Short mmCIF file of C-alpha atoms in Angstrom, two decimals:
data_model
loop_
_atom_site.label_atom_id
_atom_site.label_comp_id
_atom_site.label_asym_id
_atom_site.label_seq_id
_atom_site.Cartn_x
_atom_site.Cartn_y
_atom_site.Cartn_z
CA MET A 483 7.61 12.56 21.69
CA SER A 484 6.09 9.58 19.75
CA LEU A 485 6.44 5.99 19.85
CA PRO A 486 9.56 4.43 18.73
CA LEU A 487 7.68 1.17 17.79
CA LEU A 488 4.97 3.12 15.86
CA GLU A 489 7.74 4.98 13.94
CA GLN A 490 9.43 1.80 13.28
CA LEU A 491 6.26 0.37 11.85
CA ILE A 492 5.64 3.41 9.68
CA ASP A 493 9.21 3.19 8.48
CA ALA A 494 8.90 -0.53 7.75
CA PHE A 495 5.84 -0.06 5.51
CA ARG A 496 7.79 2.35 3.35
CA ILE A 497 9.53 -0.63 1.70
CA LEU A 498 6.23 -1.28 -0.06
CA PRO A 499 6.02 0.11 -3.77
CA GLY A 500 4.35 3.23 -4.12
CA VAL A 501 4.15 3.80 -0.32
CA GLY A 502 5.46 7.14 1.16
CA GLN A 503 5.49 8.65 4.44
CA LYS A 504 1.87 9.58 4.51
CA THR A 505 0.57 6.28 3.20
CA ALA A 506 2.80 4.40 5.54
CA GLN A 507 1.30 6.36 8.34
CA ARG A 508 -2.25 5.60 7.38
CA MET A 509 -1.48 1.86 6.94
CA ALA A 510 0.08 1.90 10.49
CA TYR A 511 -2.77 3.68 12.06
CA HIS A 512 -5.27 1.58 10.13
CA VAL A 513 -3.97 -1.76 11.11
CA LEU A 514 -3.58 -0.68 14.72
CA GLU A 515 -7.16 0.74 14.83
CA ARG A 516 -9.08 -1.78 12.79
CA GLU A 517 -7.12 -4.75 11.54
CA ARG A 518 -5.01 -6.20 14.40
CA GLU A 519 -5.98 -9.62 13.36
CA GLY A 520 -5.39 -9.30 9.79
CA ALA A 521 -1.94 -7.61 10.49
CA GLN A 522 -0.94 -10.51 12.78
CA LYS A 523 -1.88 -12.73 9.93
CA LEU A 524 0.18 -10.58 7.36
CA ALA A 525 3.25 -10.65 9.77
CA GLU A 526 3.14 -14.35 9.86
CA VAL A 527 2.51 -15.01 6.22
CA LEU A 528 5.06 -12.43 5.22
CA ALA A 529 7.86 -14.05 7.35
CA LYS A 530 6.97 -17.43 6.05
CA ALA A 531 6.79 -16.34 2.44
CA ILE A 532 10.22 -14.73 2.61
CA GLU A 533 11.64 -17.81 4.30
CA ARG A 534 10.11 -20.34 2.07
CA ILE A 535 9.53 -18.98 -1.50
CA GLY A 536 12.32 -19.46 -3.57
CA HIS A 537 12.62 -19.87 -7.43
CA CYS A 538 11.58 -23.03 -9.58
CA THR A 539 14.86 -24.46 -11.00
CA GLN A 540 13.26 -25.04 -14.28
CA CYS A 541 11.37 -21.73 -15.16
CA ARG A 542 12.84 -19.34 -12.46
CA ASP A 543 9.32 -18.28 -11.36
CA PHE A 544 8.51 -18.07 -7.70
CA SER A 545 7.89 -21.52 -6.08
CA GLU A 546 7.86 -22.94 -2.71
CA THR A 547 9.00 -26.19 -4.10
CA GLU A 548 12.10 -26.97 -6.12
CA VAL A 549 9.90 -27.27 -9.34
CA CYS A 550 6.88 -25.17 -9.66
CA ALA A 551 3.29 -26.46 -10.31
CA VAL A 552 3.27 -25.43 -13.88
CA CYS A 553 6.58 -27.10 -14.70
CA ALA A 554 5.78 -30.22 -12.67
CA ASN A 555 2.54 -30.56 -14.52
CA SER A 556 2.90 -33.35 -17.04
CA SER A 557 0.06 -32.33 -19.25
CA ARG A 558 1.72 -29.11 -20.31
CA GLU A 559 3.42 -29.17 -23.73
CA ARG A 560 7.04 -28.70 -23.28
CA ALA A 561 7.45 -28.00 -27.03
CA GLN A 562 6.23 -24.47 -26.50
CA LEU A 563 8.14 -22.19 -24.20
CA CYS A 564 7.03 -18.75 -23.35
CA VAL A 565 9.51 -16.25 -22.16
CA VAL A 566 8.39 -13.43 -19.93
CA GLU A 567 9.93 -10.71 -17.80
CA SER A 568 8.13 -11.25 -14.50
CA PRO A 569 5.91 -13.59 -12.46
CA ALA A 570 3.06 -11.04 -12.91
CA ASP A 571 3.51 -11.25 -16.63
CA ARG A 572 3.39 -14.92 -16.51
CA LEU A 573 0.05 -14.70 -14.35
CA ALA A 574 -1.48 -12.43 -16.89
CA ILE A 575 -0.70 -14.62 -19.85
CA GLU A 576 -1.94 -17.74 -17.98
CA SER A 577 -5.30 -15.99 -17.00
CA ALA A 578 -5.87 -14.27 -20.17
CA THR A 579 -4.92 -16.97 -22.73
CA GLY A 580 -5.48 -20.65 -23.01
CA PHE A 581 -1.80 -21.39 -23.37
CA ARG A 582 -0.77 -24.80 -22.46
CA GLY A 583 2.81 -24.69 -22.84
CA VAL A 584 5.49 -23.89 -20.25
CA TYR A 585 7.09 -20.61 -19.17
CA TYR A 586 10.65 -19.15 -18.49
CA VAL A 587 10.60 -16.14 -16.13
CA LEU A 588 13.75 -13.82 -16.81
CA GLN A 589 12.98 -11.92 -13.50
CA GLY A 590 14.17 -8.73 -15.36
CA ARG A 591 15.29 -7.57 -18.71
CA LEU A 592 18.63 -6.95 -20.45
CA SER A 593 19.92 -3.57 -18.98
CA PRO A 594 23.74 -3.48 -19.27
CA LEU A 595 23.79 -0.11 -17.54
CA ASP A 596 22.38 -1.68 -14.46
CA GLY A 597 24.66 -4.66 -14.74
CA ILE A 598 21.85 -6.90 -15.91
CA GLY A 599 23.35 -9.14 -18.76
CA PRO A 600 22.37 -12.47 -20.09
CA ARG A 601 23.67 -14.46 -17.08
CA GLU A 602 21.62 -12.43 -14.65
CA LEU A 603 18.54 -13.41 -16.61
CA GLY A 604 19.41 -16.99 -16.64
CA LEU A 605 19.86 -16.91 -20.51
CA ASP A 606 22.80 -19.29 -20.37
CA ALA A 607 20.60 -21.99 -18.86
CA LEU A 608 17.81 -21.19 -21.32
CA GLY A 609 20.49 -21.63 -24.07
CA THR A 610 21.31 -25.15 -22.70
CA ARG A 611 17.67 -25.84 -22.69
CA LEU A 612 17.02 -24.94 -26.21
CA GLN A 613 19.85 -27.11 -27.16
CA GLN A 614 18.34 -30.27 -25.78
CA GLY A 615 15.79 -30.06 -28.56
CA GLU A 616 12.67 -30.33 -26.68
CA VAL A 617 11.55 -26.89 -27.28
CA GLN A 618 10.30 -26.19 -30.92
CA GLU A 619 8.86 -22.75 -30.43
CA LEU A 620 10.11 -19.92 -28.29
CA ILE A 621 7.37 -17.55 -27.65
CA ILE A 622 8.86 -14.12 -26.65
CA ALA A 623 6.56 -12.08 -24.62
CA THR A 624 8.78 -9.30 -23.23
CA SER A 625 7.45 -5.77 -22.83
CA ALA A 626 7.16 -3.43 -25.78
CA THR A 627 9.95 -1.13 -24.14
CA VAL A 628 13.40 -0.27 -25.45
CA GLU A 629 14.86 -2.91 -22.95
CA GLY A 630 12.19 -5.35 -23.64
CA GLU A 631 12.83 -5.21 -27.43
CA ALA A 632 16.58 -5.53 -26.80
CA THR A 633 15.82 -8.64 -24.72
CA ALA A 634 13.50 -9.95 -27.50
CA HIS A 635 16.22 -9.55 -30.12
CA TYR A 636 18.69 -11.40 -27.89
CA LEU A 637 16.23 -14.20 -27.28
CA ALA A 638 15.36 -14.50 -30.97
CA GLN A 639 19.07 -14.95 -31.88
CA LEU A 640 19.50 -17.46 -29.17
CA ALA A 641 16.49 -19.36 -30.37
CA ARG A 642 17.68 -19.44 -34.04
CA ALA A 643 21.19 -20.39 -32.94
CA ASN A 644 19.65 -23.56 -31.46
CA ASN A 645 17.35 -24.15 -34.38
CA VAL A 646 14.25 -23.13 -32.47
CA ARG A 647 11.50 -21.18 -34.14
CA PRO A 648 11.05 -17.82 -32.20
CA SER A 649 7.73 -15.98 -32.21
CA ARG A 650 6.72 -12.69 -30.80
CA LEU A 651 3.26 -11.30 -29.57
CA ALA A 652 1.48 -9.29 -32.18
CA GLN A 653 1.70 -5.59 -32.02
CA GLY A 654 -1.02 -3.19 -33.12
CA LEU A 655 -4.13 -1.40 -32.05
CA PRO A 656 -5.48 -2.57 -28.60
CA LEU A 657 -8.90 -4.21 -28.84
CA GLY A 658 -11.77 -1.81 -27.86
CA GLY A 659 -9.49 1.21 -28.18
CA GLU A 660 -10.61 4.38 -29.84
CA LEU A 661 -8.31 5.12 -32.83
CA GLU A 662 -7.94 8.95 -32.07
CA TYR A 663 -6.42 8.09 -28.46
CA VAL A 664 -3.81 5.39 -29.83
CA ASP A 665 -0.38 6.70 -29.51
CA ARG A 666 1.52 7.77 -32.77
CA GLY A 667 4.00 4.91 -32.48
CA THR A 668 1.55 2.17 -32.24
CA LEU A 669 -0.78 3.66 -34.93
CA SER A 670 2.05 4.10 -37.48
CA HIS A 671 3.19 0.58 -36.69
CA ALA A 672 -0.29 -0.77 -37.10
CA PHE A 673 -0.86 1.12 -40.39
CA GLY A 674 2.42 -0.14 -41.80
CA THR A 675 1.78 -3.84 -40.82
CA ARG A 676 -1.89 -3.83 -41.84
CA THR A 677 -3.33 -7.25 -42.60
CA GLU A 678 -5.76 -8.40 -45.40
CA ALA A 679 -9.39 -7.66 -44.21
CA THR A 680 -11.63 -10.64 -43.65
CA MET B 259 -1.84 -23.85 -10.59
CA SER B 260 0.01 -21.14 -8.49
CA LEU B 261 1.55 -21.09 -4.94
CA PRO B 262 -0.67 -21.16 -2.00
CA LEU B 263 1.74 -19.30 0.03
CA LEU B 264 2.12 -16.57 -2.58
CA GLU B 265 -1.63 -16.25 -2.77
CA GLN B 266 -1.96 -16.14 1.07
CA LEU B 267 0.64 -13.27 1.01
CA ILE B 268 -1.49 -11.36 -1.72
CA ASP B 269 -4.50 -11.92 0.22
CA ALA B 270 -2.98 -10.82 3.56
CA PHE B 271 -1.65 -7.53 1.93
CA ARG B 272 -5.45 -6.68 1.16
CA ILE B 273 -6.13 -5.79 4.71
CA LEU B 274 -4.04 -2.51 4.11
CA PRO B 275 -6.22 0.65 3.37
CA GLY B 276 -6.70 1.29 -0.41
CA VAL B 277 -5.02 -2.06 -1.40
CA GLY B 278 -6.99 -4.17 -3.87
CA GLN B 279 -5.98 -7.49 -5.55
CA LYS B 280 -3.77 -5.69 -8.25
CA THR B 281 -1.83 -3.62 -5.68
CA ALA B 282 -1.55 -6.52 -3.35
CA GLN B 283 -0.12 -8.72 -5.99
CA ARG B 284 2.50 -5.93 -7.03
CA MET B 285 3.39 -5.64 -3.40
CA ALA B 286 4.01 -9.51 -2.97
CA TYR B 287 6.09 -9.68 -6.13
CA HIS B 288 8.01 -6.45 -5.11
CA VAL B 289 8.90 -7.80 -1.69
CA LEU B 290 9.85 -11.22 -3.00
CA GLU B 291 11.95 -9.78 -5.99
CA ARG B 292 13.67 -6.80 -4.34
CA GLU B 293 12.87 -6.32 -0.60
CA ARG B 294 13.32 -9.68 1.27
CA GLU B 295 15.23 -8.04 4.00
CA GLY B 296 12.82 -5.19 4.43
CA ALA B 297 9.92 -7.47 4.41
CA GLN B 298 11.59 -9.54 7.03
CA LYS B 299 11.90 -6.39 9.18
CA LEU B 300 8.33 -5.30 8.24
CA ALA B 301 7.02 -8.76 9.57
CA GLU B 302 8.91 -8.63 12.71
CA VAL B 303 7.99 -4.85 13.52
CA LEU B 304 4.35 -5.58 12.64
CA ALA B 305 4.04 -8.50 14.97
CA LYS B 306 5.79 -6.64 17.73
CA ALA B 307 3.49 -3.51 17.25
CA ILE B 308 0.37 -5.40 17.26
CA GLU B 309 1.50 -7.14 20.38
CA ARG B 310 2.78 -4.07 22.42
CA ILE B 311 1.16 -1.04 21.19
CA GLY B 312 -1.94 -0.33 23.27
CA HIS B 313 -3.81 2.82 24.23
CA CYS B 314 -2.51 5.53 26.78
CA THR B 315 -4.90 5.34 29.76
CA GLN B 316 -5.10 9.00 30.04
CA CYS B 317 -5.40 10.35 26.29
CA ARG B 318 -6.56 7.09 24.49
CA ASP B 319 -3.64 7.66 21.88
CA PHE B 320 -1.48 4.68 20.82
CA SER B 321 1.22 3.99 23.27
CA GLU B 322 3.51 1.30 24.15
CA THR B 323 3.49 2.40 27.82
CA GLU B 324 0.51 2.78 30.21
CA VAL B 325 0.86 6.57 29.85
CA CYS B 326 2.14 8.04 26.50
CA ALA B 327 5.06 10.29 26.18
CA VAL B 328 2.93 13.58 25.91
CA CYS B 329 0.69 12.87 28.87
CA ALA B 330 3.70 11.81 30.94
CA ASN B 331 5.64 14.89 29.95
CA SER B 332 5.35 17.26 33.18
CA SER B 333 6.06 20.50 31.29
CA ARG B 334 2.91 20.33 29.18
CA GLU B 335 -0.02 22.34 30.44
CA ARG B 336 -2.88 20.25 31.66
CA ALA B 337 -5.24 23.31 31.60
CA GLN B 338 -5.64 22.96 27.78
CA LEU B 339 -7.04 19.82 26.57
CA CYS B 340 -7.44 19.25 22.77
CA VAL B 341 -9.83 16.63 21.63
CA VAL B 342 -9.00 15.14 18.31
CA GLU B 343 -10.80 12.12 16.41
CA SER B 344 -7.61 10.14 15.55
CA PRO B 345 -3.91 9.61 16.25
CA ALA B 346 -3.19 11.08 13.05
CA ASP B 347 -4.97 14.32 13.73
CA ARG B 348 -3.02 14.58 17.00
CA LEU B 349 0.28 14.28 14.97
CA ALA B 350 -1.02 16.84 12.53
CA ILE B 351 -1.58 19.36 15.29
CA GLU B 352 1.55 18.49 17.12
CA SER B 353 3.53 19.07 13.96
CA ALA B 354 1.88 22.12 12.82
CA THR B 355 1.34 24.23 15.87
CA GLY B 356 3.14 25.09 19.01
CA PHE B 357 0.47 23.68 21.21
CA ARG B 358 1.85 22.76 24.69
CA GLY B 359 -1.27 21.46 26.27
CA VAL B 360 -2.38 17.74 26.25
CA TYR B 361 -4.62 15.85 24.02
CA TYR B 362 -7.64 13.52 24.07
CA VAL B 363 -8.01 11.05 21.26
CA LEU B 364 -11.51 9.83 20.53
CA GLN B 365 -10.51 7.12 18.24
CA GLY B 366 -13.70 7.89 16.11
CA ARG B 367 -16.68 10.14 16.16
CA LEU B 368 -20.14 10.05 17.21
CA SER B 369 -22.11 7.74 14.62
CA PRO B 370 -25.23 6.26 16.32
CA LEU B 371 -26.02 4.10 13.26
CA ASP B 372 -22.70 2.44 13.38
CA GLY B 373 -23.22 1.83 17.16
CA ILE B 374 -20.66 4.34 18.07
CA GLY B 375 -22.00 6.57 21.01
CA PRO B 376 -20.36 8.47 23.70
CA ARG B 377 -19.10 5.27 25.69
CA GLU B 378 -17.25 3.98 22.73
CA LEU B 379 -15.40 7.40 22.36
CA GLY B 380 -14.46 7.27 26.17
CA LEU B 381 -16.71 10.55 26.61
CA ASP B 382 -17.70 9.10 30.02
CA ALA B 383 -14.07 9.11 31.25
CA LEU B 384 -13.54 12.56 29.48
CA GLY B 385 -16.57 13.93 31.46
CA THR B 386 -15.02 12.65 34.85
CA ARG B 387 -11.73 14.37 33.90
CA LEU B 388 -13.51 17.64 33.25
CA GLN B 389 -15.12 17.44 36.54
CA GLN B 390 -11.85 17.27 38.42
CA GLY B 391 -11.35 20.96 37.62
CA GLU B 392 -7.81 20.71 36.31
CA VAL B 393 -9.00 21.50 32.62
CA GLN B 394 -9.90 25.09 31.92
CA GLU B 395 -10.34 25.03 28.11
CA LEU B 396 -11.51 22.21 25.93
CA ILE B 397 -10.17 22.70 22.38
CA ILE B 398 -12.54 20.86 20.03
CA ALA B 399 -10.56 19.86 16.98
CA THR B 400 -12.89 17.17 15.26
CA SER B 401 -13.53 17.12 11.55
CA ALA B 402 -15.70 19.63 9.83
CA THR B 403 -17.95 16.72 8.81
CA VAL B 404 -21.59 16.22 9.77
CA GLU B 405 -20.41 13.50 12.31
CA GLY B 406 -17.53 15.65 13.41
CA GLU B 407 -19.97 18.63 13.94
CA ALA B 408 -22.23 16.41 15.96
CA THR B 409 -19.42 15.15 18.05
CA ALA B 410 -18.05 18.73 18.57
CA HIS B 411 -21.69 20.02 19.74
CA TYR B 412 -21.82 17.01 22.20
CA LEU B 413 -18.22 17.91 23.51
CA ALA B 414 -19.13 21.65 23.78
CA GLN B 415 -22.32 20.68 25.90
CA LEU B 416 -20.09 18.33 28.04
CA ALA B 417 -17.51 20.96 28.79
CA ARG B 418 -20.16 23.78 29.50
CA ALA B 419 -21.90 21.24 32.15
CA ASN B 420 -18.45 20.81 33.85
CA ASN B 421 -17.69 24.73 33.85
CA VAL B 422 -14.98 24.16 31.23
CA ARG B 423 -14.70 26.80 28.38
CA PRO B 424 -15.08 25.08 25.04
CA SER B 425 -13.35 26.42 21.93
CA ARG B 426 -13.39 25.43 18.27
CA LEU B 427 -10.76 25.63 15.53
CA ALA B 428 -11.53 28.66 13.14
CA GLN B 429 -13.29 28.01 10.03
CA GLY B 430 -12.80 30.03 6.85
CA LEU B 431 -10.67 30.20 3.72
CA PRO B 432 -7.52 27.94 3.83
CA LEU B 433 -4.31 29.95 3.56
CA GLY B 434 -2.81 30.23 0.09
CA GLY B 435 -6.11 29.12 -1.51
CA GLU B 436 -7.51 30.72 -4.69
CA LEU B 437 -10.81 32.24 -3.84
CA GLU B 438 -12.56 31.00 -6.95
CA TYR B 439 -11.63 27.32 -6.08
CA VAL B 440 -13.03 27.36 -2.52
CA ASP B 441 -16.07 25.37 -2.06
CA ARG B 442 -19.59 27.28 -1.71
CA GLY B 443 -20.18 26.24 1.82
CA THR B 444 -16.77 27.33 3.08
CA LEU B 445 -17.06 30.67 1.08
CA SER B 446 -20.48 31.48 2.35
CA HIS B 447 -19.36 30.73 5.98
CA ALA B 448 -16.36 32.72 5.43
CA PHE B 449 -18.18 35.67 4.04
CA GLY B 450 -20.87 35.52 6.82
CA THR B 451 -18.17 35.43 9.65
CA ARG B 452 -15.88 38.13 8.15
CA THR B 453 -13.70 39.85 10.60
CA GLU B 454 -12.43 43.58 10.75
CA ALA B 455 -9.53 43.97 8.47
CA THR B 456 -6.25 44.90 9.99
#
């Protein structure tokens, strides 16, 4: 009754995150009705990206080249190494802070039940790098989730074992947040770790 | 600082409906991290669809062939012609009702301010088809919006000028809806056009 190719297209859109049958259908109709040129471009760029974008051999972030632009930049300080879970996290830190060091992207977090151990996150390679002595501070910027905390704990131990100082992003009230809407865990933690007022 | 190709990919995703910078970024990272095969497939199908899917010469719906499967199906009744605004509307009617007639897809609605007049919606071709005498009932299934109503009004006049009986989808309370949550316009209309209880 309907088009095999149109149905294939709708199906294909469902690989995108948060896209179900209805949204996929809307996307397919939208590009066919109004965005044929843009869709042509998307198809080309997508094919090219899948083919060419690999991982930086130094930081494991996505990169078209063997070493990504940040790692290849000689003006970045190699003594500070910031460990993040994902490329999106790296981007967030890069755009929000003035950090001038380098990154290490885990591409995940420790999750033994899913078969994701230290090796899958490249922590063996990270250990080797810490041993070499160039890194002085390991800034651990994993998520504040259970798995993120477990990963952070592992990273801190790895750093100490190699005489590198581990640090962790500060936890507490978010800036601009109303106290009454902050969750109990955060509030309790912030109360317990209160600092001297200035 | 970041990858040109990755940024191109993020940009390219923004042509999709409802996709802004953040979502596009999430999509790009998602496909690179976890869906390379699916993305490869999406790129192929998308390119193929853009190249091959055109419009059915009879009903203006999307079709890979000159005449779509519904129009080419000899068991459908040609005396009933249902006019819808978009392919998605046609699909909705096809899957919800047992309609056995054929469709005409406007691919839009009358909107003089946007330069969309009768010619852009193929209403001249529709007029010619109504003149030929095969169609007996024109089922007008445009949206209940201002532009949809204007289009419906135009279609009804076009039908009457060609001695075709126009009909319109019933308006009133949606099935299963709580009375108190129905909007004022619908409630007032349903009250005014109440029918005899059975």
